[in-house]
Amino acid sequence: MRDPRVTDERLSVLRATGLLDAGRVPSLDRLTGLAARIVGAPTALVSLVDADRQRFPSACGLTGELDETRETPLSHSYCRYVVEDDAPLVVADARLDERLRENPAIAEYQAIAYAGFPLRSPDGHVLGSFCVFDDKPRDWTEDELATLSDLAAAAEAEIALRLAHGEQQRVAARMQAVLDSAHDAYVSIDGEGRVIAWNGSAERLFGYPAAEAMGRQVTGLIIPERYHEMHLAGLARVRGTGRSHLAGQRLQLAAIDRSGREFPAEMTLQVGQERGEPVFHAFLHDITDRMVALAELERQRQELDDEHTFLQALLDSLDTGVAACDSSGRLTFFNRALRDVHGREAGRGETGETWAEAYDLYAPDGRTLLGPDEIPLARAHAGEAVRGQHLVVHTPNGARRFVSNARPIDTADGRRLGAVAAMHDITEAHKAEELRRARHTVAQVLSEATNAEQAAIRVVEAITDELGWLCGEYWQVADGRRHIDRLSSRTAGDRDLSGFTGEAPLSFVRGQGLAGRAWERGTEVWSGTDPGDALTGARVEAARKAGIRTAIGLPVRSGRRVVGVLAFFTDAELTHDPHVVAMLDAVSAHLGRFVERRRAEDLTLALSAARRDFDRVIGQLNDYVWTVEVRPSGKTRSVYASPNALGVFGGALPTGGDMNATVLGRVHPEDRPGFVAFHHELAAGRSGEIECRFVGFDGVTRWIWTRAAARRESGRLFVDGISTDVSERREVAEQSERQVEQLHELDRMRDELVAVVIHELRNPVGVIRGYTEMLLENPQLEDLARRHAAVIDRTVLHLQRLVDDLLDLASLDAGHISIEPRPMPAGKLLRDVVDNHRPGAYAKNLTVTETLEPHLPVLGDAQRLRQALDNLLSNAIKYTPEGGAITVTARRRGHEVVIEVSDTGIGIPPEQYQHLFSRFFRASNATRDGIKGTGLGLAVTKAIVEAHDGVLAARPGDGGGTTFSITLPLQVELAAAS
């Protein structure tokens, strides 16, 4: 099989000859005529084989239609075999040849004898054949074949000449097309300065048509008069020496056009030789725009300098630290905020290899120096977009914690100009998160403890470990309340504190030592700088040797009595921190209430055991269980019956015959129509239930409640059911109905009371908060009073949020919730909500990722939707442990907008998803972990979403945690407009 690429090349060369569409070719006609005369054959041809035909550019002896068309399909061709074999084909009688005997040319053209020789192109492709035909069998002689071979060679020479001539024409045309399409003006002159070539761009640039410019002196066309002599001298020098020192150079010169306008031009000159004389070829273009651009570039450079000065002042005004590096990764810039952090200017030229040591950059643990490829600015220079990377900087004023965002600075065409990093100080937020985490751990410890002593020990361990303090102790007031004893001691880290903690029991009287003083005062004791002020005896010197610089003691209360003291010691010099005190106060309060809570849990366990016993009793009730088969005729046959029919029907039901007829005969006449309808429902394959009177076999009329379900097996219809004597229940029913009415009335009164209480709460809560804000704004308020007022403010704010949630639920119960829908972009609202929650997420070292499609129009109440989204985002942050991730997406799905909030948090037990949106419901694992909540947020969120004709759903996340989705209708008009 021939290579398709070779075939394509052959056909390309064949068409390049121009002979497929040419008329008669006299030079080839002479050869075919000579062949016919010398060989004595009636027909001689030059046959070219195309893809689907053979063409005769020269023929001698053709007649009729064939002489006019000069072509046949390949089905009539002998010459194609010459092409395929790349060899001569000589046939004495085609009718006897294996390949040719079925060829139509035998009958249609009387082509009996054939001799053909290949016609090759100069590169070896067989284009066709030079051949002769005879209309009778013939043995070709060697002389005849030699003559044909020579004539074929002559025809090949003619074809080669046509190919060469055609190629020269194409090259010339191609060169002219290139010159005509060139953007630059092309001008050629001879050694005397006369124009010999002038392209279209030259016509446009100088205003002279080519016909007018050709043959004229170039000096009079495009060269200013003041340069004529210089130009003529240059021509003479080249004619004399044969060399030009301007050849190959890019020259800038002045030129004029037909109107006399002088303009700057750039020229590239080449010098050649034609017939021993120099010829000059020049490409020219107008560079007026370039010169203008250079002036504009200088103006822009000045503007850039001004903008740089402005930007420098702007960045220095920011509280966020900003650093930048250049395209080679060398440090170039610190703004004022970052200079204040490091106490120095940016070291220009420093690379990422030295940044960590030079600027004290550490990992979040505060001890591990960042590697060169871990620094945010270095990561950004490498092409990475950095968001929310935590790091610690050891500044002259102590360690500070930052969240850094960084990104590369690239041009539109992809060039890297450098990178920039922004550093947000989250020291205070991180401290608050540490305290929250400590509270969470304490809550978890208390939920798992089995007694008060174990709870106290583990609480001390949790706080010491979470806050990284050196030592924590729990002191318990003795039963006689005459002294306080150390119950446990916990040390963290690898420092040896045995000299301070000791192994011997410790006991102090009221007012002695840190524990005794906290017991006596009933409030916290905070001793900084020299904790010896709060210690006693040998512990003072031991604390100094251990490097302890701060001691904190808090009483643990049960009711109004102090039952113990939490004591903590650290090597950091901590100033009095109301947040830490508030956290420890809350911990001591939890611990004090632990005994009461344990007692309540014991009661709950006892109640659960009683409930299980009750369930076992219910399981022993005597119900009648049965199964019957419903036959196609409608009759029923008993399949199974439990043995306790006596208590239900007053005797055993007969198992033979039509069970339905037997039972129907015992049904009270007033209840028979309902029983017949019940039977028809079951016979139709559906489920049903009925309560009717039954005259028992003992003569007693009973109320029987029956529930049954139909099923099909192997084409047969079975009905499974259970019957229960509910006579006593019927007697009680009337009394129950009256009680239910009373309960409904009580529920209504309760709801009204709750609504009134909630509304009445709003006013005092608002008053309390208003006076609290006035106290906090009073500059003369003492520190202790200010701390107390701050606690009141936070507590009242929590109470106000609870009241607002209860009001929303009250509106929901009333059958309406207030919304004011307006067209709005959901993406913008969602982006604002995410940005508002981002500081809280960063404080927990959470990664927040948002993927929001543009153009998400919805019809909604912005305030209510923000409330719903705030609930979902705050829950995701609350229930996701440190180091987790939160993902927020928004996209179109058909005619809906789908918003999803996913986290990698503690998740929800699968069996509890059905209760998730019920009011006051909280997942068991959230309660177990001690995470605070009211169980109202998701109920309110669901009400808001459904008021917008939307759907709120929840499912387990792909990588753990939970995914909440809000589906809202797409605002069609806005979507079409966008």
JSON list of C-alpha atoms in Angstrom, two decimals, residues 659-783:
[
{"chain": "A", "resi": 659, "resn": "MET", "atom": "CA", "xyz": [-62.76, -14.79, 57.56]},
{"chain": "A", "resi": 660, "resn": "ASN", "atom": "CA", "xyz": [-64.13, -11.48, 56.30]},
{"chain": "A", "resi": 661, "resn": "ALA", "atom": "CA", "xyz": [-67.74, -12.78, 56.33]},
{"chain": "A", "resi": 662, "resn": "THR", "atom": "CA", "xyz": [-67.25, -14.26, 59.80]},
{"chain": "A", "resi": 663, "resn": "VAL", "atom": "CA", "xyz": [-65.92, -11.02, 61.26]},
{"chain": "A", "resi": 664, "resn": "LEU", "atom": "CA", "xyz": [-68.47, -8.86, 59.38]},
{"chain": "A", "resi": 665, "resn": "GLY", "atom": "CA", "xyz": [-71.29, -10.89, 60.98]},
{"chain": "A", "resi": 666, "resn": "ARG", "atom": "CA", "xyz": [-69.97, -9.92, 64.42]},
{"chain": "A", "resi": 667, "resn": "VAL", "atom": "CA", "xyz": [-69.51, -6.18, 63.67]},
{"chain": "A", "resi": 668, "resn": "HIS", "atom": "CA", "xyz": [-72.12, -3.87, 65.16]},
{"chain": "A", "resi": 669, "resn": "PRO", "atom": "CA", "xyz": [-74.73, -2.98, 62.49]},
{"chain": "A", "resi": 670, "resn": "GLU", "atom": "CA", "xyz": [-73.98, 0.76, 62.74]},
{"chain": "A", "resi": 671, "resn": "ASP", "atom": "CA", "xyz": [-70.26, 0.15, 62.07]},
{"chain": "A", "resi": 672, "resn": "ARG", "atom": "CA", "xyz": [-70.60, -2.33, 59.18]},
{"chain": "A", "resi": 673, "resn": "PRO", "atom": "CA", "xyz": [-70.42, 0.27, 56.31]},
{"chain": "A", "resi": 674, "resn": "GLY", "atom": "CA", "xyz": [-67.08, 1.51, 57.70]},
{"chain": "A", "resi": 675, "resn": "PHE", "atom": "CA", "xyz": [-65.81, -2.06, 58.05]},
{"chain": "A", "resi": 676, "resn": "VAL", "atom": "CA", "xyz": [-66.78, -2.86, 54.43]},
{"chain": "A", "resi": 677, "resn": "ALA", "atom": "CA", "xyz": [-64.85, 0.25, 53.24]},
{"chain": "A", "resi": 678, "resn": "PHE", "atom": "CA", "xyz": [-61.89, -0.84, 55.40]},
{"chain": "A", "resi": 679, "resn": "HIS", "atom": "CA", "xyz": [-61.94, -4.29, 53.77]},
{"chain": "A", "resi": 680, "resn": "HIS", "atom": "CA", "xyz": [-62.06, -2.74, 50.25]},
{"chain": "A", "resi": 681, "resn": "GLU", "atom": "CA", "xyz": [-58.96, -0.59, 51.05]},
{"chain": "A", "resi": 682, "resn": "LEU", "atom": "CA", "xyz": [-57.04, -3.70, 52.08]},
{"chain": "A", "resi": 683, "resn": "ALA", "atom": "CA", "xyz": [-58.29, -5.74, 49.10]},
{"chain": "A", "resi": 684, "resn": "ALA", "atom": "CA", "xyz": [-57.00, -2.91, 46.85]},
{"chain": "A", "resi": 685, "resn": "GLY", "atom": "CA", "xyz": [-53.49, -3.43, 48.29]},
{"chain": "A", "resi": 686, "resn": "ARG", "atom": "CA", "xyz": [-53.42, -0.40, 50.58]},
{"chain": "A", "resi": 687, "resn": "SER", "atom": "CA", "xyz": [-53.06, 0.09, 54.33]},
{"chain": "A", "resi": 688, "resn": "GLY", "atom": "CA", "xyz": [-55.83, 1.14, 56.68]},
{"chain": "A", "resi": 689, "resn": "GLU", "atom": "CA", "xyz": [-57.17, 1.25, 60.20]},
{"chain": "A", "resi": 690, "resn": "ILE", "atom": "CA", "xyz": [-60.62, 1.20, 61.80]},
{"chain": "A", "resi": 691, "resn": "GLU", "atom": "CA", "xyz": [-62.19, 1.38, 65.22]},
{"chain": "A", "resi": 692, "resn": "CYS", "atom": "CA", "xyz": [-65.57, -0.35, 65.48]},
{"chain": "A", "resi": 693, "resn": "ARG", "atom": "CA", "xyz": [-67.81, -2.28, 67.86]},
{"chain": "A", "resi": 694, "resn": "PHE", "atom": "CA", "xyz": [-67.61, -6.07, 67.83]},
{"chain": "A", "resi": 695, "resn": "VAL", "atom": "CA", "xyz": [-70.11, -8.47, 69.43]},
{"chain": "A", "resi": 696, "resn": "GLY", "atom": "CA", "xyz": [-67.82, -11.06, 71.00]},
{"chain": "A", "resi": 697, "resn": "PHE", "atom": "CA", "xyz": [-68.32, -14.79, 71.16]},
{"chain": "A", "resi": 698, "resn": "ASP", "atom": "CA", "xyz": [-69.05, -14.32, 74.85]},
{"chain": "A", "resi": 699, "resn": "GLY", "atom": "CA", "xyz": [-71.88, -11.90, 74.05]},
{"chain": "A", "resi": 700, "resn": "VAL", "atom": "CA", "xyz": [-69.98, -8.82, 75.19]},
{"chain": "A", "resi": 701, "resn": "THR", "atom": "CA", "xyz": [-69.80, -5.83, 72.82]},
{"chain": "A", "resi": 702, "resn": "ARG", "atom": "CA", "xyz": [-66.31, -4.34, 72.70]},
{"chain": "A", "resi": 703, "resn": "TRP", "atom": "CA", "xyz": [-64.67, -1.46, 70.87]},
{"chain": "A", "resi": 704, "resn": "ILE", "atom": "CA", "xyz": [-61.91, -3.02, 68.73]},
{"chain": "A", "resi": 705, "resn": "TRP", "atom": "CA", "xyz": [-59.18, -0.92, 67.06]},
{"chain": "A", "resi": 706, "resn": "THR", "atom": "CA", "xyz": [-57.61, -2.66, 64.08]},
{"chain": "A", "resi": 707, "resn": "ARG", "atom": "CA", "xyz": [-54.65, -1.54, 61.98]},
{"chain": "A", "resi": 708, "resn": "ALA", "atom": "CA", "xyz": [-53.59, -3.53, 58.89]},
{"chain": "A", "resi": 709, "resn": "ALA", "atom": "CA", "xyz": [-51.22, -3.30, 55.90]},
{"chain": "A", "resi": 710, "resn": "ALA", "atom": "CA", "xyz": [-51.40, -5.19, 52.59]},
{"chain": "A", "resi": 711, "resn": "ARG", "atom": "CA", "xyz": [-48.43, -6.82, 50.88]},
{"chain": "A", "resi": 712, "resn": "ARG", "atom": "CA", "xyz": [-47.94, -8.98, 47.81]},
{"chain": "A", "resi": 713, "resn": "GLU", "atom": "CA", "xyz": [-45.85, -12.13, 47.59]},
{"chain": "A", "resi": 714, "resn": "SER", "atom": "CA", "xyz": [-45.56, -14.23, 44.42]},
{"chain": "A", "resi": 715, "resn": "GLY", "atom": "CA", "xyz": [-48.70, -12.65, 43.00]},
{"chain": "A", "resi": 716, "resn": "ARG", "atom": "CA", "xyz": [-50.77, -13.31, 46.16]},
{"chain": "A", "resi": 717, "resn": "LEU", "atom": "CA", "xyz": [-52.23, -10.60, 48.38]},
{"chain": "A", "resi": 718, "resn": "PHE", "atom": "CA", "xyz": [-51.71, -10.88, 52.13]},
{"chain": "A", "resi": 719, "resn": "VAL", "atom": "CA", "xyz": [-52.87, -8.56, 54.89]},
{"chain": "A", "resi": 720, "resn": "ASP", "atom": "CA", "xyz": [-51.03, -8.30, 58.23]},
{"chain": "A", "resi": 721, "resn": "GLY", "atom": "CA", "xyz": [-52.89, -6.70, 61.12]},
{"chain": "A", "resi": 722, "resn": "ILE", "atom": "CA", "xyz": [-53.19, -6.17, 64.85]},
{"chain": "A", "resi": 723, "resn": "SER", "atom": "CA", "xyz": [-56.43, -5.81, 66.81]},
{"chain": "A", "resi": 724, "resn": "THR", "atom": "CA", "xyz": [-56.70, -4.25, 70.26]},
{"chain": "A", "resi": 725, "resn": "ASP", "atom": "CA", "xyz": [-59.54, -4.00, 72.73]},
{"chain": "A", "resi": 726, "resn": "VAL", "atom": "CA", "xyz": [-59.93, -0.25, 73.25]},
{"chain": "A", "resi": 727, "resn": "SER", "atom": "CA", "xyz": [-63.20, -0.30, 75.13]},
{"chain": "A", "resi": 728, "resn": "GLU", "atom": "CA", "xyz": [-61.67, 1.24, 78.22]},
{"chain": "A", "resi": 729, "resn": "ARG", "atom": "CA", "xyz": [-59.94, 3.86, 76.10]},
{"chain": "A", "resi": 730, "resn": "ARG", "atom": "CA", "xyz": [-63.26, 4.77, 74.53]},
{"chain": "A", "resi": 731, "resn": "GLU", "atom": "CA", "xyz": [-64.73, 5.25, 77.98]},
{"chain": "A", "resi": 732, "resn": "VAL", "atom": "CA", "xyz": [-61.86, 7.51, 78.85]},
{"chain": "A", "resi": 733, "resn": "ALA", "atom": "CA", "xyz": [-61.95, 9.29, 75.46]},
{"chain": "A", "resi": 734, "resn": "GLU", "atom": "CA", "xyz": [-64.70, 11.68, 76.40]},
{"chain": "A", "resi": 735, "resn": "GLN", "atom": "CA", "xyz": [-62.88, 12.62, 79.57]},
{"chain": "A", "resi": 736, "resn": "SER", "atom": "CA", "xyz": [-59.65, 12.97, 77.53]},
{"chain": "A", "resi": 737, "resn": "GLU", "atom": "CA", "xyz": [-61.31, 15.24, 74.99]},
{"chain": "A", "resi": 738, "resn": "ARG", "atom": "CA", "xyz": [-62.38, 17.57, 77.76]},
{"chain": "A", "resi": 739, "resn": "GLN", "atom": "CA", "xyz": [-58.86, 17.47, 79.21]},
{"chain": "A", "resi": 740, "resn": "VAL", "atom": "CA", "xyz": [-57.36, 18.14, 75.78]},
{"chain": "A", "resi": 741, "resn": "GLU", "atom": "CA", "xyz": [-59.56, 21.19, 75.38]},
{"chain": "A", "resi": 742, "resn": "GLN", "atom": "CA", "xyz": [-58.38, 22.39, 78.75]},
{"chain": "A", "resi": 743, "resn": "LEU", "atom": "CA", "xyz": [-54.73, 21.75, 77.76]},
{"chain": "A", "resi": 744, "resn": "HIS", "atom": "CA", "xyz": [-55.19, 23.66, 74.49]},
{"chain": "A", "resi": 745, "resn": "GLU", "atom": "CA", "xyz": [-56.56, 26.56, 76.46]},
{"chain": "A", "resi": 746, "resn": "LEU", "atom": "CA", "xyz": [-53.60, 26.37, 78.84]},
{"chain": "A", "resi": 747, "resn": "ASP", "atom": "CA", "xyz": [-51.19, 26.27, 75.86]},
{"chain": "A", "resi": 748, "resn": "ARG", "atom": "CA", "xyz": [-52.85, 29.35, 74.40]},
{"chain": "A", "resi": 749, "resn": "MET", "atom": "CA", "xyz": [-52.60, 31.15, 77.72]},
{"chain": "A", "resi": 750, "resn": "ARG", "atom": "CA", "xyz": [-48.95, 30.05, 78.03]},
{"chain": "A", "resi": 751, "resn": "ASP", "atom": "CA", "xyz": [-48.11, 31.37, 74.55]},
{"chain": "A", "resi": 752, "resn": "GLU", "atom": "CA", "xyz": [-49.79, 34.66, 75.33]},
{"chain": "A", "resi": 753, "resn": "LEU", "atom": "CA", "xyz": [-47.89, 34.86, 78.62]},
{"chain": "A", "resi": 754, "resn": "VAL", "atom": "CA", "xyz": [-44.57, 34.07, 76.89]},
{"chain": "A", "resi": 755, "resn": "ALA", "atom": "CA", "xyz": [-45.22, 36.73, 74.25]},
{"chain": "A", "resi": 756, "resn": "VAL", "atom": "CA", "xyz": [-46.08, 39.29, 76.91]},
{"chain": "A", "resi": 757, "resn": "VAL", "atom": "CA", "xyz": [-43.01, 38.39, 78.98]},
{"chain": "A", "resi": 758, "resn": "ILE", "atom": "CA", "xyz": [-40.73, 38.62, 75.94]},
{"chain": "A", "resi": 759, "resn": "HIS", "atom": "CA", "xyz": [-42.10, 42.00, 74.95]},
{"chain": "A", "resi": 760, "resn": "GLU", "atom": "CA", "xyz": [-41.86, 43.21, 78.53]},
{"chain": "A", "resi": 761, "resn": "LEU", "atom": "CA", "xyz": [-38.25, 41.97, 78.71]},
{"chain": "A", "resi": 762, "resn": "ARG", "atom": "CA", "xyz": [-37.15, 44.13, 75.79]},
{"chain": "A", "resi": 763, "resn": "ASN", "atom": "CA", "xyz": [-37.73, 47.42, 77.61]},
{"chain": "A", "resi": 764, "resn": "PRO", "atom": "CA", "xyz": [-35.78, 46.62, 80.83]},
{"chain": "A", "resi": 765, "resn": "VAL", "atom": "CA", "xyz": [-33.03, 44.96, 78.78]},
{"chain": "A", "resi": 766, "resn": "GLY", "atom": "CA", "xyz": [-32.74, 48.11, 76.66]},
{"chain": "A", "resi": 767, "resn": "VAL", "atom": "CA", "xyz": [-32.69, 50.29, 79.77]},
{"chain": "A", "resi": 768, "resn": "ILE", "atom": "CA", "xyz": [-30.02, 48.14, 81.44]},
{"chain": "A", "resi": 769, "resn": "ARG", "atom": "CA", "xyz": [-27.86, 48.23, 78.35]},
{"chain": "A", "resi": 770, "resn": "GLY", "atom": "CA", "xyz": [-28.30, 51.99, 77.95]},
{"chain": "A", "resi": 771, "resn": "TYR", "atom": "CA", "xyz": [-27.16, 52.68, 81.52]},
{"chain": "A", "resi": 772, "resn": "THR", "atom": "CA", "xyz": [-24.31, 50.18, 81.09]},
{"chain": "A", "resi": 773, "resn": "GLU", "atom": "CA", "xyz": [-23.08, 52.04, 78.00]},
{"chain": "A", "resi": 774, "resn": "MET", "atom": "CA", "xyz": [-23.28, 55.31, 79.96]},
{"chain": "A", "resi": 775, "resn": "LEU", "atom": "CA", "xyz": [-21.17, 53.76, 82.74]},
{"chain": "A", "resi": 776, "resn": "LEU", "atom": "CA", "xyz": [-18.59, 52.44, 80.26]},
{"chain": "A", "resi": 777, "resn": "GLU", "atom": "CA", "xyz": [-18.33, 55.85, 78.59]},
{"chain": "A", "resi": 778, "resn": "ASN", "atom": "CA", "xyz": [-17.70, 57.56, 81.97]},
{"chain": "A", "resi": 779, "resn": "PRO", "atom": "CA", "xyz": [-13.93, 58.23, 82.12]},
{"chain": "A", "resi": 780, "resn": "GLN", "atom": "CA", "xyz": [-14.04, 58.56, 85.92]},
{"chain": "A", "resi": 781, "resn": "LEU", "atom": "CA", "xyz": [-15.33, 55.01, 86.44]},
{"chain": "A", "resi": 782, "resn": "GLU", "atom": "CA", "xyz": [-12.89, 52.89, 88.45]},
{"chain": "A", "resi": 783, "resn": "ASP", "atom": "CA", "xyz": [-11.29, 49.82, 86.84]}
]
